[in-house]
Amino acid sequence: MNRNDTGQSFNRAIVYCPVCSETVELYNDHLTPPGKDTRCGNCFYGFSVDQIKHLQELQAELTRNDIERRELIAKYL
């Protein structure tokens, strides 16, 4: 959880960014591209609300796959 200048905590979406191929936080600030709702915290690419929903689904699937991968590795080592 992050804190803003007033010390209040806030949550940022953490998703997989297909542009920079990283898991990143999304920001909505003065650097967000015009016409977009949020931006990647790494490459500054802008995303719409619909794209964010798809990115969150993708991140959930990647997390599930990573857990399965780790379980398989532990099983066979």
C-alpha positions as YAML, in Angstrom:
chain: A
units: angstrom
residues:
- id: 1
  name: MET
  ca: [0.00, 0.00, 0.00]
- id: 2
  name: ASN
  ca: [1.28, 3.44, -0.88]
- id: 3
  name: ARG
  ca: [0.83, 6.78, 0.82]
- id: 4
  name: ASN
  ca: [0.17, 10.16, -0.75]
- id: 5
  name: ASP
  ca: [1.53, 13.54, 0.39]
- id: 6
  name: THR
  ca: [-1.07, 13.83, 3.17]
- id: 7
  name: GLY
  ca: [-0.14, 10.45, 4.62]
- id: 8
  name: GLN
  ca: [-3.38, 8.82, 3.50]
- id: 9
  name: SER
  ca: [-3.01, 5.34, 2.08]
- id: 10
  name: PHE
  ca: [-4.29, 4.40, -1.37]
- id: 11
  name: ASN
  ca: [-4.22, 1.35, -3.61]
- id: 12
  name: ARG
  ca: [-2.96, 1.23, -7.16]
- id: 13
  name: ALA
  ca: [-3.81, -1.53, -9.57]
- id: 14
  name: ILE
  ca: [-0.89, -3.87, -10.18]
- id: 15
  name: VAL
  ca: [-1.08, -5.45, -13.63]
- id: 16
  name: TYR
  ca: [1.06, -6.96, -16.37]
- id: 17
  name: CYS
  ca: [1.90, -4.27, -18.94]
- id: 18
  name: PRO
  ca: [2.11, -5.83, -22.42]
- id: 19
  name: VAL
  ca: [4.03, -2.82, -23.73]
- id: 20
  name: CYS
  ca: [7.04, -3.07, -21.40]
- id: 21
  name: SER
  ca: [6.51, -6.77, -20.46]
- id: 22
  name: GLU
  ca: [6.64, -6.08, -16.72]
- id: 23
  name: THR
  ca: [4.30, -6.29, -13.75]
- id: 24
  name: VAL
  ca: [3.69, -2.65, -12.85]
- id: 25
  name: GLU
  ca: [1.57, -0.26, -10.83]
- id: 26
  name: LEU
  ca: [-0.89, 1.91, -12.72]
- id: 27
  name: TYR
  ca: [-1.00, 5.65, -12.03]
- id: 28
  name: ASN
  ca: [-3.57, 8.35, -12.71]
- id: 29
  name: ASP
  ca: [-1.74, 11.65, -12.51]
- id: 30
  name: HIS
  ca: [-0.56, 14.60, -14.58]
- id: 31
  name: LEU
  ca: [1.64, 12.26, -16.66]
- id: 32
  name: THR
  ca: [-1.33, 10.15, -17.82]
- id: 33
  name: PRO
  ca: [-1.75, 10.54, -21.60]
- id: 34
  name: PRO
  ca: [-4.72, 12.62, -22.79]
- id: 35
  name: GLY
  ca: [-7.86, 10.52, -23.31]
- id: 36
  name: LYS
  ca: [-6.60, 7.67, -21.11]
- id: 37
  name: ASP
  ca: [-7.73, 6.79, -17.60]
- id: 38
  name: THR
  ca: [-4.39, 5.60, -16.24]
- id: 39
  name: ARG
  ca: [-0.80, 4.91, -17.26]
- id: 40
  name: CYS
  ca: [1.90, 2.34, -16.72]
- id: 41
  name: GLY
  ca: [4.28, 3.31, -13.92]
- id: 42
  name: ASN
  ca: [7.21, 1.99, -15.94]
- id: 43
  name: CYS
  ca: [6.79, 2.90, -19.63]
- id: 44
  name: PHE
  ca: [4.06, 5.59, -19.24]
- id: 45
  name: TYR
  ca: [1.78, 3.91, -21.82]
- id: 46
  name: GLY
  ca: [-1.85, 4.95, -21.27]
- id: 47
  name: PHE
  ca: [-4.76, 2.55, -20.75]
- id: 48
  name: SER
  ca: [-8.55, 2.95, -20.82]
- id: 49
  name: VAL
  ca: [-10.88, 1.48, -18.20]
- id: 50
  name: ASP
  ca: [-11.76, -1.45, -20.51]
- id: 51
  name: GLN
  ca: [-8.09, -2.19, -21.12]
- id: 52
  name: ILE
  ca: [-7.41, -2.10, -17.36]
- id: 53
  name: LYS
  ca: [-10.09, -4.75, -16.77]
- id: 54
  name: HIS
  ca: [-8.42, -7.01, -19.36]
- id: 55
  name: LEU
  ca: [-4.98, -6.36, -17.86]
- id: 56
  name: GLN
  ca: [-6.28, -7.28, -14.39]
- id: 57
  name: GLU
  ca: [-7.69, -10.54, -15.79]
- id: 58
  name: LEU
  ca: [-4.36, -11.22, -17.49]
- id: 59
  name: GLN
  ca: [-2.46, -10.54, -14.26]
- id: 60
  name: ALA
  ca: [-4.73, -12.95, -12.35]
- id: 61
  name: GLU
  ca: [-4.13, -15.67, -14.96]
- id: 62
  name: LEU
  ca: [-0.36, -15.09, -14.88]
- id: 63
  name: THR
  ca: [-0.39, -15.36, -11.08]
- id: 64
  name: ARG
  ca: [-2.35, -18.64, -11.21]
- id: 65
  name: ASN
  ca: [0.08, -20.02, -13.79]
- id: 66
  name: ASP
  ca: [3.06, -19.00, -11.69]
- id: 67
  name: ILE
  ca: [1.64, -20.76, -8.63]
- id: 68
  name: GLU
  ca: [1.01, -23.91, -10.68]
- id: 69
  name: ARG
  ca: [4.54, -23.74, -12.09]
- id: 70
  name: ARG
  ca: [6.04, -23.45, -8.61]
- id: 71
  name: GLU
  ca: [3.97, -26.38, -7.36]
- id: 72
  name: LEU
  ca: [5.13, -28.54, -10.27]
- id: 73
  name: ILE
  ca: [8.76, -27.62, -9.67]
- id: 74
  name: ALA
  ca: [8.45, -28.44, -5.97]
- id: 75
  name: LYS
  ca: [6.76, -31.76, -6.79]
- id: 76
  name: TYR
  ca: [9.52, -32.97, -9.13]
- id: 77
  name: LEU
  ca: [12.57, -31.68, -7.26]
...
